[in-house]
Coordinates of C-alpha atoms in Angstrom, one line a residue:
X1 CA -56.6 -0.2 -27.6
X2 CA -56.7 3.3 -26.4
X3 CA -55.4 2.3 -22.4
X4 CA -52.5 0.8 -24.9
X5 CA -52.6 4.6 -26.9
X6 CA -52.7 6.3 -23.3
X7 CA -49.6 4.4 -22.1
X8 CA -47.6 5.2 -25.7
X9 CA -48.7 9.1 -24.8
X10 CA -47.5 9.1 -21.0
X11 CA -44.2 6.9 -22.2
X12 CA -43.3 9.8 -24.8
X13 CA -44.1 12.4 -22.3
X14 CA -42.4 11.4 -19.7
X15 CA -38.9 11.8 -21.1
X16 CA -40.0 15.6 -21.9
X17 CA -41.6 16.1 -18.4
X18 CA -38.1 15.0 -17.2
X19 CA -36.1 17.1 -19.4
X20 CA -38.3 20.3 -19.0
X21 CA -37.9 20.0 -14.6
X22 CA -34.0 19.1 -15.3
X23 CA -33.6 22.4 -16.9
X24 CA -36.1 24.3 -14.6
X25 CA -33.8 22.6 -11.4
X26 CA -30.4 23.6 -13.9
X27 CA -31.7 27.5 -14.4
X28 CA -33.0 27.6 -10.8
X29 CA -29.3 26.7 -9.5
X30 CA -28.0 29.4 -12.0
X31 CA -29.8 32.2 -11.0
X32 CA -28.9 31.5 -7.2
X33 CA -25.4 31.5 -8.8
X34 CA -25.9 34.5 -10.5
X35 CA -27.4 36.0 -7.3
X36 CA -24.3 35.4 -5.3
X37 CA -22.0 37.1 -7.9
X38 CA -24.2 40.5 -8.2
X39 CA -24.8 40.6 -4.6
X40 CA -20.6 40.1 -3.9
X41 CA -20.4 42.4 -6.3
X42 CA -22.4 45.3 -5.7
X43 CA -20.7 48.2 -4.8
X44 CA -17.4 46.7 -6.0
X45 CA -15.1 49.2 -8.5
X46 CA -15.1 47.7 -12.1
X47 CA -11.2 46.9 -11.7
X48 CA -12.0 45.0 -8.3
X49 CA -14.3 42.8 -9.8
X50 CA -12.2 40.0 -10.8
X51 CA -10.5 40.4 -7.4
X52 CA -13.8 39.4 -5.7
X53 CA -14.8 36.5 -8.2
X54 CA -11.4 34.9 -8.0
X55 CA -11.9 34.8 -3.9
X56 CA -15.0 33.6 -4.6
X57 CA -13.8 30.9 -7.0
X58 CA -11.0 29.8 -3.9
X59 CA -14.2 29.6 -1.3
X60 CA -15.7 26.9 -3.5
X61 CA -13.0 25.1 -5.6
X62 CA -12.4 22.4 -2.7
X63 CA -15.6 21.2 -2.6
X64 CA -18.5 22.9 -4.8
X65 CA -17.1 22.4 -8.5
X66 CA -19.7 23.3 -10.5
X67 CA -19.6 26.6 -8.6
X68 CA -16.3 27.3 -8.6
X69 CA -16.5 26.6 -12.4
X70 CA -18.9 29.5 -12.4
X71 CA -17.0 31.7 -10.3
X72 CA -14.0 31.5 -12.6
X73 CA -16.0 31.7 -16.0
X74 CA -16.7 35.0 -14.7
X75 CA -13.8 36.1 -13.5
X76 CA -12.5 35.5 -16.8
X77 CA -15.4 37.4 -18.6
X78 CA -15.1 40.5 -16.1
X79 CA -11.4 40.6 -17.0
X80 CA -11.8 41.0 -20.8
X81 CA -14.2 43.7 -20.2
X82 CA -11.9 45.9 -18.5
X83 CA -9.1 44.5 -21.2
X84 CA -6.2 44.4 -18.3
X85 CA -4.0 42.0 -19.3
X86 CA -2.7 40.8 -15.7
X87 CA -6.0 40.6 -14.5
X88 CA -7.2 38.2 -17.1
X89 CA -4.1 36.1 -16.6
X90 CA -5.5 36.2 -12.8
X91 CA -8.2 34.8 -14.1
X92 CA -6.8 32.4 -16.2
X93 CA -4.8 30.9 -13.6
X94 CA -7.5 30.8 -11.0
X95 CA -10.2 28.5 -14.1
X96 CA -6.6 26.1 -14.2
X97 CA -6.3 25.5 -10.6
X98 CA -10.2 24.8 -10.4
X99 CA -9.9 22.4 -13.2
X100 CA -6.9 20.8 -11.5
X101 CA -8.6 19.7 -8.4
X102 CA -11.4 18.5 -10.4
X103 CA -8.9 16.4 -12.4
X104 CA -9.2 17.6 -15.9
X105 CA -5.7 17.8 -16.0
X106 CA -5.3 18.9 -19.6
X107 CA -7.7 21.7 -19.5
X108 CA -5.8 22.5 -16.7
X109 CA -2.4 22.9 -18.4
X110 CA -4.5 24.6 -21.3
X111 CA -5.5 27.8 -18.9
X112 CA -2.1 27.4 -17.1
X113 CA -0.5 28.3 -20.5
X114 CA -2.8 31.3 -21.3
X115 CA -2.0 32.6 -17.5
X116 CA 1.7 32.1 -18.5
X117 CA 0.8 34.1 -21.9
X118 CA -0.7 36.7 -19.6
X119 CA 1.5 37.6 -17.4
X120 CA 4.5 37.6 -20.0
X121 CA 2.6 40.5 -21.8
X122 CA 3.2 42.3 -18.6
X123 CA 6.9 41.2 -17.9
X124 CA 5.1 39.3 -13.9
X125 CA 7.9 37.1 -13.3
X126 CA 6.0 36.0 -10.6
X127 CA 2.9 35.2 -12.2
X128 CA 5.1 33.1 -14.8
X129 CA 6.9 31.1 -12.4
X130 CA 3.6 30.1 -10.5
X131 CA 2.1 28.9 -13.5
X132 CA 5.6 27.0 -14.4
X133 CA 5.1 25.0 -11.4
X134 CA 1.6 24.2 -11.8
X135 CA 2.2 22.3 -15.0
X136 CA 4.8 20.5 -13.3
X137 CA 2.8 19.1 -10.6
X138 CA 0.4 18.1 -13.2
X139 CA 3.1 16.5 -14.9
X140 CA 4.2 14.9 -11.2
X141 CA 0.5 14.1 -10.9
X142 CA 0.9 12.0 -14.0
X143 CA 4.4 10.8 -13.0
X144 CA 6.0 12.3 -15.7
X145 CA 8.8 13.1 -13.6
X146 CA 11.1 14.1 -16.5
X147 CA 8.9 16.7 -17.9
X148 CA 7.9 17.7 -14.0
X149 CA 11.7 18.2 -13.4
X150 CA 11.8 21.2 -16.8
X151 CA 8.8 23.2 -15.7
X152 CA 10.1 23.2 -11.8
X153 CA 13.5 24.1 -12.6
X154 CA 12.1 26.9 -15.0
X155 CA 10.1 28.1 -12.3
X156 CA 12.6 27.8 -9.9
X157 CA 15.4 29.8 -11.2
X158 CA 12.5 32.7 -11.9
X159 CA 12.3 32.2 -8.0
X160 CA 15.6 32.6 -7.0
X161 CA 16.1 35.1 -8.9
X162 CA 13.8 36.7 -6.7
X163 CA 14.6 35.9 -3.1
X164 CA 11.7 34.1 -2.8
X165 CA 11.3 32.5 0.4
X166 CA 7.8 30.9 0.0
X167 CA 8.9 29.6 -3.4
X168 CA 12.2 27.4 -1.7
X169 CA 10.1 26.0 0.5
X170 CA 7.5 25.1 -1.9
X171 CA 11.2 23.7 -3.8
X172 CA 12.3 21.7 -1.0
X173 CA 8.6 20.2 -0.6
X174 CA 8.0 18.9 -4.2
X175 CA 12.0 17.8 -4.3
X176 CA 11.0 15.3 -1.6
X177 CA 8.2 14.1 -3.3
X178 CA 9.9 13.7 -6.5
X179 CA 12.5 11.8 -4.4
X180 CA 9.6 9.9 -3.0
X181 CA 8.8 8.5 -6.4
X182 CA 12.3 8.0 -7.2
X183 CA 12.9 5.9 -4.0
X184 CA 15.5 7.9 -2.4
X185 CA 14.0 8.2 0.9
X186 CA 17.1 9.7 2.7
X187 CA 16.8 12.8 0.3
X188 CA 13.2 12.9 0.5
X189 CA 13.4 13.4 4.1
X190 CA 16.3 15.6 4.2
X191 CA 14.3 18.3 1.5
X192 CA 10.9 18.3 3.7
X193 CA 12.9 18.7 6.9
X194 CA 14.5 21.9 5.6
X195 CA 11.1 23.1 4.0
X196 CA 9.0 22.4 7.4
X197 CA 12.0 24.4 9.4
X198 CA 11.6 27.8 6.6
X199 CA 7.5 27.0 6.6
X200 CA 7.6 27.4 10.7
X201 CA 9.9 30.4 10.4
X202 CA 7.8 32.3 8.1
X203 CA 4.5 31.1 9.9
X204 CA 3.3 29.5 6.6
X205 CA 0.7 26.7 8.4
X206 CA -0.4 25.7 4.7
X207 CA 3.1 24.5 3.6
X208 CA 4.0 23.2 7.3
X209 CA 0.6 21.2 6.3
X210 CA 2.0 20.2 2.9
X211 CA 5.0 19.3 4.6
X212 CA 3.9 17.0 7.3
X213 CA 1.6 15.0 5.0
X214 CA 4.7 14.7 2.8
X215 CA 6.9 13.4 5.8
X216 CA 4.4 11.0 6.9
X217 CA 3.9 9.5 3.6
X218 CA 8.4 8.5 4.2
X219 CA 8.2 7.7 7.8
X220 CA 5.2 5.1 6.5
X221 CA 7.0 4.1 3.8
X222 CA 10.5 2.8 5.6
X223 CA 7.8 1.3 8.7
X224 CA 8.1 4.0 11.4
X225 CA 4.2 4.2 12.1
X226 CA 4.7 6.4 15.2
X227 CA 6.1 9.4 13.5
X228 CA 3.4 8.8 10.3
X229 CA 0.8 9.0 12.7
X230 CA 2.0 12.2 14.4
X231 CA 3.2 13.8 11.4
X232 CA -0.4 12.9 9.3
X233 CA -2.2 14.2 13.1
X234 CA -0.7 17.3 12.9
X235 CA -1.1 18.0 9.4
X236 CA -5.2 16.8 9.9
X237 CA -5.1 19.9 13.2
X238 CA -3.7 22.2 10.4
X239 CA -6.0 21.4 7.6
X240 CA -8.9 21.8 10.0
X241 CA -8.0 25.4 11.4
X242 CA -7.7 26.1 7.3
X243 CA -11.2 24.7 6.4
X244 CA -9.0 22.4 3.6
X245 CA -11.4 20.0 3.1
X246 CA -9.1 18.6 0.5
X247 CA -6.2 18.1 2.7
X248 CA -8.6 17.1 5.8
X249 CA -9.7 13.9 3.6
X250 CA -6.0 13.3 2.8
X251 CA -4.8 12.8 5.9
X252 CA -8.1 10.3 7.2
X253 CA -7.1 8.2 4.6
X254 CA -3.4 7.8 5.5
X255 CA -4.1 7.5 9.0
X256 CA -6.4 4.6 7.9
X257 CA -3.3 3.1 5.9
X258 CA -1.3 3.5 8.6
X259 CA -3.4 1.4 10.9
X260 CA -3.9 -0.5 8.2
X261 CA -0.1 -1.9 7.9
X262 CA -0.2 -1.9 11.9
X263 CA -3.1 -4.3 11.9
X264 CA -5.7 -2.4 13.2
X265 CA -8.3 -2.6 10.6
X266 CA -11.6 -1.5 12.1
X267 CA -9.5 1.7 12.7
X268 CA -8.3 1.8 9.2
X269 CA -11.7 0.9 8.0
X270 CA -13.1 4.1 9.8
X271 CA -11.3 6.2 8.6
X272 CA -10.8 5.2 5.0
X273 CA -14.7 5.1 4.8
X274 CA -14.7 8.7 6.1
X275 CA -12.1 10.0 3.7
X276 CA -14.0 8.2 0.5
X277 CA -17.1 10.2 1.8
X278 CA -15.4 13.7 2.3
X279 CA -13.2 12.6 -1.5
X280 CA -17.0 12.3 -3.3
X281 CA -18.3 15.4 -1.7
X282 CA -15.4 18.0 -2.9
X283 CA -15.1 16.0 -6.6
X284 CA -11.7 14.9 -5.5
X285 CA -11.4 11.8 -8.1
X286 CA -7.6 10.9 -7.4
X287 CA -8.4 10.9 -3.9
X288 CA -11.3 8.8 -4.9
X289 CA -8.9 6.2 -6.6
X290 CA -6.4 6.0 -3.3
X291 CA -9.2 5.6 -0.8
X292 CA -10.9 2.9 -3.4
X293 CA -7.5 0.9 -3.4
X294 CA -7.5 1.1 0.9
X295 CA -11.2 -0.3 1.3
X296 CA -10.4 -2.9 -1.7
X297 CA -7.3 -4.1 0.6
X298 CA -9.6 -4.0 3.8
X299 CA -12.3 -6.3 2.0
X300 CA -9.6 -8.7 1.0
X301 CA -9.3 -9.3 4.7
X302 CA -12.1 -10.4 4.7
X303 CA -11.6 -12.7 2.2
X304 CA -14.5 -10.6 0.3
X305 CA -12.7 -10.9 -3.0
X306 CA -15.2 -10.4 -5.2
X307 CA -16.3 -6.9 -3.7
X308 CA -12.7 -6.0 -3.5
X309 CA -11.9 -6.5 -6.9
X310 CA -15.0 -4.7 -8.4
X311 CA -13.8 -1.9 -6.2
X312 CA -10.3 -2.0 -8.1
X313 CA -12.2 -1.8 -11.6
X314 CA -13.9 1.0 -10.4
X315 CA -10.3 3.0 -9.1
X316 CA -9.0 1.8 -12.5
X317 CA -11.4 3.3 -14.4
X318 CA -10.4 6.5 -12.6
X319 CA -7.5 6.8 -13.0
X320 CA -7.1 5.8 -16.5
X321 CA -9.5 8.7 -17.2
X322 CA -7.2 11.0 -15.6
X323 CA -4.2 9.6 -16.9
X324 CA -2.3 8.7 -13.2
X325 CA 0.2 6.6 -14.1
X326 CA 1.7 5.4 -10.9
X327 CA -2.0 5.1 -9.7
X328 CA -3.1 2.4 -12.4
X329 CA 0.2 0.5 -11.5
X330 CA -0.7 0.4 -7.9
X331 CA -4.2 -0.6 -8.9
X332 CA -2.9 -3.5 -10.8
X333 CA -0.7 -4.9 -8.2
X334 CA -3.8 -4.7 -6.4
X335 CA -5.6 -6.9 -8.5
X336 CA -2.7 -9.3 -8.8
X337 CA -2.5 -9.4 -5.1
X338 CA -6.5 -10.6 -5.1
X339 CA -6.3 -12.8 -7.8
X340 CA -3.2 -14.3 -5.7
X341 CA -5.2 -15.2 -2.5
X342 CA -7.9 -17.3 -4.6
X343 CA -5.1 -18.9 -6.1
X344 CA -5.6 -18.0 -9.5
X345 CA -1.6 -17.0 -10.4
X346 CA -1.7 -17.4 -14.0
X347 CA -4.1 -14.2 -14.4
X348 CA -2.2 -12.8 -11.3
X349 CA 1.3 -13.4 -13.1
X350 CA -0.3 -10.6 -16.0
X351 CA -1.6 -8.1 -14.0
X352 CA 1.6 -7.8 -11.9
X353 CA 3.5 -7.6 -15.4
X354 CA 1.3 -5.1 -16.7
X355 CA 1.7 -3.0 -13.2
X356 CA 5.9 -3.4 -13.8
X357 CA 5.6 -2.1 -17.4
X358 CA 3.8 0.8 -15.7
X359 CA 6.2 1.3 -13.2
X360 CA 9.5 0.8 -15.1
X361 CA 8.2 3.1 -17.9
X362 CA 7.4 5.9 -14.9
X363 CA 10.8 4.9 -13.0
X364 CA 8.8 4.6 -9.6
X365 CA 11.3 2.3 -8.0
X366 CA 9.1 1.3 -4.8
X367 CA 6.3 0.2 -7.1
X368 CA 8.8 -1.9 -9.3
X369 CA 10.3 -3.2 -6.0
X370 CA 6.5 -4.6 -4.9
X371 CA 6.1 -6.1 -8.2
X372 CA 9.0 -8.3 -8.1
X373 CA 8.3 -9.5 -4.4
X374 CA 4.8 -10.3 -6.0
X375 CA 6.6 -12.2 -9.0
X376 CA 8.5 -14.3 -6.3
X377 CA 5.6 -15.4 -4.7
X378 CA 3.8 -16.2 -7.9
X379 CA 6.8 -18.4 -9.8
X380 CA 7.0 -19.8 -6.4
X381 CA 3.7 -21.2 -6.7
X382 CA 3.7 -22.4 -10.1
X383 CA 6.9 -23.7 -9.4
X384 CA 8.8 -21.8 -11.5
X385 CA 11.8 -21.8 -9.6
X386 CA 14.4 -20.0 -12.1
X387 CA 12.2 -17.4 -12.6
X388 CA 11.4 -16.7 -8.8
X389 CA 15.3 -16.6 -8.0
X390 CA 15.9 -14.2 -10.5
X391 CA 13.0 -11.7 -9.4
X392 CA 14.1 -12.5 -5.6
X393 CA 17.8 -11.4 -6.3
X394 CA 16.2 -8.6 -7.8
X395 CA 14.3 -7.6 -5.0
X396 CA 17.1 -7.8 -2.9
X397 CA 19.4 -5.4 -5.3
X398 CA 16.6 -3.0 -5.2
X399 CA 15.7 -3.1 -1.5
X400 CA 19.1 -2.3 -0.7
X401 CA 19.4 0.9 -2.1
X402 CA 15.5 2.3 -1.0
X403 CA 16.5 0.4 2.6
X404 CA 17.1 3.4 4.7
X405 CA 16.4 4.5 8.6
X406 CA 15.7 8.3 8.8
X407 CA 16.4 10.9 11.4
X408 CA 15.6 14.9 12.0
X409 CA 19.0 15.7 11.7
X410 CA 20.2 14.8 8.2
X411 CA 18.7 17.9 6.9
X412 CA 20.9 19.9 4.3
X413 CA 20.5 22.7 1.8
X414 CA 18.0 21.9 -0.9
X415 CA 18.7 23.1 -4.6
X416 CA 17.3 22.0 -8.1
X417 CA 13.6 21.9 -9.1
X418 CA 10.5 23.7 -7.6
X419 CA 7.6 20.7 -6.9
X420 CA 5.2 23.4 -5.4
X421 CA 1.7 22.5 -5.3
X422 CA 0.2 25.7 -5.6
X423 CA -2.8 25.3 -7.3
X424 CA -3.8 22.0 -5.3
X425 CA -4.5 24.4 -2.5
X426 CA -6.8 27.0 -0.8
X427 CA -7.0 29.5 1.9
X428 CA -9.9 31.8 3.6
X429 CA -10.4 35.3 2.3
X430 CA -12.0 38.0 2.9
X431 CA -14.8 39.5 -0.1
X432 CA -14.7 42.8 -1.3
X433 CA -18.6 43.4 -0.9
X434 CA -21.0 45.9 0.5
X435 CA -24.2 44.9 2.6
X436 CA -27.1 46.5 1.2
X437 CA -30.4 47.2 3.2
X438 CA -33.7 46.8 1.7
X439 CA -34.6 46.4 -2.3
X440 CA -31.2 45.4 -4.3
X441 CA -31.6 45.7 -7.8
X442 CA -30.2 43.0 -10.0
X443 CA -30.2 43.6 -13.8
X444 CA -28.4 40.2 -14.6
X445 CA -30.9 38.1 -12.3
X446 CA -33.7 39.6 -14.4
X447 CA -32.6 39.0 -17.8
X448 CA -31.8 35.3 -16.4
X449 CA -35.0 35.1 -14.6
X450 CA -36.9 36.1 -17.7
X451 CA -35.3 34.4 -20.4
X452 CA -35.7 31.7 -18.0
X453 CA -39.5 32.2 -18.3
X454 CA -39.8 32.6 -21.9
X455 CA -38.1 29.4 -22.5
X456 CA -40.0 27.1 -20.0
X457 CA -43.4 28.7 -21.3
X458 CA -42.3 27.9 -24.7
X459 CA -41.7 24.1 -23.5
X460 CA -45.0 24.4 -21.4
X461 CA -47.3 25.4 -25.1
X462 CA -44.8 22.7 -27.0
X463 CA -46.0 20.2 -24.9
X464 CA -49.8 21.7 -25.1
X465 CA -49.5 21.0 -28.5
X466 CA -48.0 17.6 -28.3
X467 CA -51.1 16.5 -26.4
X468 CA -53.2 17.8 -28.4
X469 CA -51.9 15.9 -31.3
X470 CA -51.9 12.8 -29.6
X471 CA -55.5 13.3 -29.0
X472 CA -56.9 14.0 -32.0
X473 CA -54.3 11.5 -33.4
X474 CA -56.0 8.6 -30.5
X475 CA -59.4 9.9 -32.1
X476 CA -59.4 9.0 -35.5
X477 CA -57.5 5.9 -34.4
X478 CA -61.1 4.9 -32.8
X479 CA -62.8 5.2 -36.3
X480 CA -60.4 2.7 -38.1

């Protein structure tokens, strides 16, 4: 009976143990935070402050989240103190793009609009027309292409208004994605030719990047793997000089779908795997979903359908949580696909009809155009020969207008809406700070430090007398 009571006082302790070393390992991690900012910050001019957190907040945003969180929380804090409106708008904008990248789109959009708010109380056009174009792409991101297209237009005749060079090019890029999704891949190609040409002429290597991932996504979609692989190479060279871990993991994973449609798929495995690996690191959950979809197709290969579809489930769940659209049709299909090699086409006739509702209601013609090849091949093998007809003249309707060869000199002048994605990058910069020799004081470390201390001892004598309860509590338990 009491090895029973000893076993009851470890089980309820344990949980408490746990929590009190989760906390000690959470305030631990806050204080080094803490550390970083004071020590960045000493010798920095109040009005500079935000400056240096903001860089700070770029440094870690591509792959340390929960830092870069912390960096911008700060930012935002060290604005209000000085009460400058621009500056807190800074900061506004700088918490949106970290959210962003860790895809909590709305929150996102919510900071975005304070930014916007910001910068209006001080008549930045500038400032407003970034933050325009950020909602969009989360808007793209979520391929609502309608309300994309009203916040890039905004922004863009801000930016003409303006001259501003950087700004068309970041135009011309996010036209040809939009085109991209709108299967017109003659357009597409003819805006990021013209944005690659001003990107090389100002010496912009980030939107050069931008651009040639961009182009190789069209020269893999109309089947020209030779230029996809130069284009996504170069654009891999680029995001390693910049240290854009972000952009680095994008391009291994379209290299591995491009040797992955050539039929090279130990290649494509390598470099999917590598991508997935890099996408976990940084927090990058969308490019978690597109490198999930790649290794589900390589296991289907392998006729491991079972591990291919729970892989699917698990980019589904993704993406429903951050609301990708054109992501959860692609996923679908996916499934359909699987369910379609073990021969099970009833429950691979729904999925592919749940992916076209998706796709239709988006207006992502080359998605709709895979589903109704996969409805041809799945009335085919039921038999249903009426309704495989009409899905093939479909097909066939469709293809004929996204069936289109490209070459470099169809570019022309781009106009409309600015598609920049802005906030999904990051560059290196250098940190207002001073080096300091010998003892640095550091006020905000010691209160953390020391309420730190008060709050574990407090847990420490709580548990003391938990114990002792228990024990006095086993005691009398001995005399009944």
């Amino acid at each position: 009976m009491r090895n029973n009571s000893n076993i009851m006082n470890f089980l309820l302790l344990r949980p408490m143990v746990l929590i009190m070393l989760l906390f000690l390992f959470s305030e631990i991690k806050s204080q080094d935070y803490y550390h970083e900012m004071d020590s960045a910050l000493t010798g920095v001019q109040p009005n500079e402050k935000v400056k240096v957190l903001i860089d700070l907040t770029k440094q870690y945003r591509n792959h340390n989240a929960s830092k870069a969180l912390f960096f911008a929380r700060q930012a935002i804090a060290k604005g209000e103190e000085i009460s400058d409106n621009r500056t807190i708008a800074d900061a506004f904008k700088n918490l949106g793009a970290v959210y962003y990248l860790s895809g909590y789109y709305d929150s996102a959009i919510v900071y975005f609009e304070k930014s916007m708010n910001g910068y209006s109380l001080v008549g930045d056009s500038i400032g407003i027309a970034g933050n325009l174009n950020n909602i969009g792409v989360i808007y793209l991101e979520r391929s609502s292409y309608d309300t994309a297209a009203l916040f890039f237009s905004q922004s863009l005749a801000i930016k003409t208004s303006l001259n501003d060079s950087l700004g068309c090019a970041r135009t011309l890029l996010n036209l040809g994605i939009i085109f991209q999704e709108k299967g017109d891949y003659q357009q597409s190609h003819a805006y990021l030719i013209n944005a690659r040409e001003i990107n090389l002429k100002i010496k912009n290597d980030e939107g050069l990047m931008d651009c040639l991932i961009n182009l190789g996504y069209v020269y893999l979609l109309v089947s020209d793997f030779e230029k996809a692989l130069q284009s996504y190479n170069l654009a891999l060279d680029l995001a390693n000089k910049l240290n854009d871990r972000y952009s680095g993991a994008l391009c291994l994973n379209n290299i591995g779908d491009v040797f992955f449609r050539m039929g090279e798929f130990l290649k494509a495995e390598k470099y999917i795997t590598d991508a997935f690996l890099k996408r976990e690191e940084i927090g990058d959950k969308s490019g978690m979903i597109t490198s999930l979809i790649n290794m589900a197709k390589i296991f289907e290969k392998s006729a491991n359908y079972a591990r291919a579809n729970e892989l699917y489930i698990q980019a589904l769940k993704i993406a429903g949580e951050l609301g990708e659209s054109r992501k959860e049709a692609d996923i679908l299909a996916g499934m359909s696909f699987n369910l379609r090699k073990q021969r099970n086409f009833e429950h691979a006739l729904q999925f592919t009809g749940q992916s076209l509702e998706i796709a239709e209601r988006i207006g992502s013609k080359s998605q709709i155009l895979m589903n109704y090849k996969d409805f041809v091949f799945l009335y085919s093998a039921i038999n249903a020969q009426d309704s495989a007809e009409k899905y093939l003249e479909k097909y066939h309707e469709l293809k004929n207008v996204l069936d289109v060869s490209l070459s470099d000199d169809n570019a022309e002048s781009g106009s409309g809406m600015d598609l920049a994605r802005s906030a999904s990058k990051s560059g290196g910069f250098a940190l207002k700070t001073q080096a300091w020799k010998g003892f640095q004081h550091n006020e905000t470390l010691l209160v953390v430090m020391t309420t730190s201390i008060v709050i574990i001892s407090g847990l420490l004598v709580f548990i003391f007398l938990l114990l002792a309860f228990l024990s006095i509590n086993n005691r009398r338990n001995r005399y009944f």
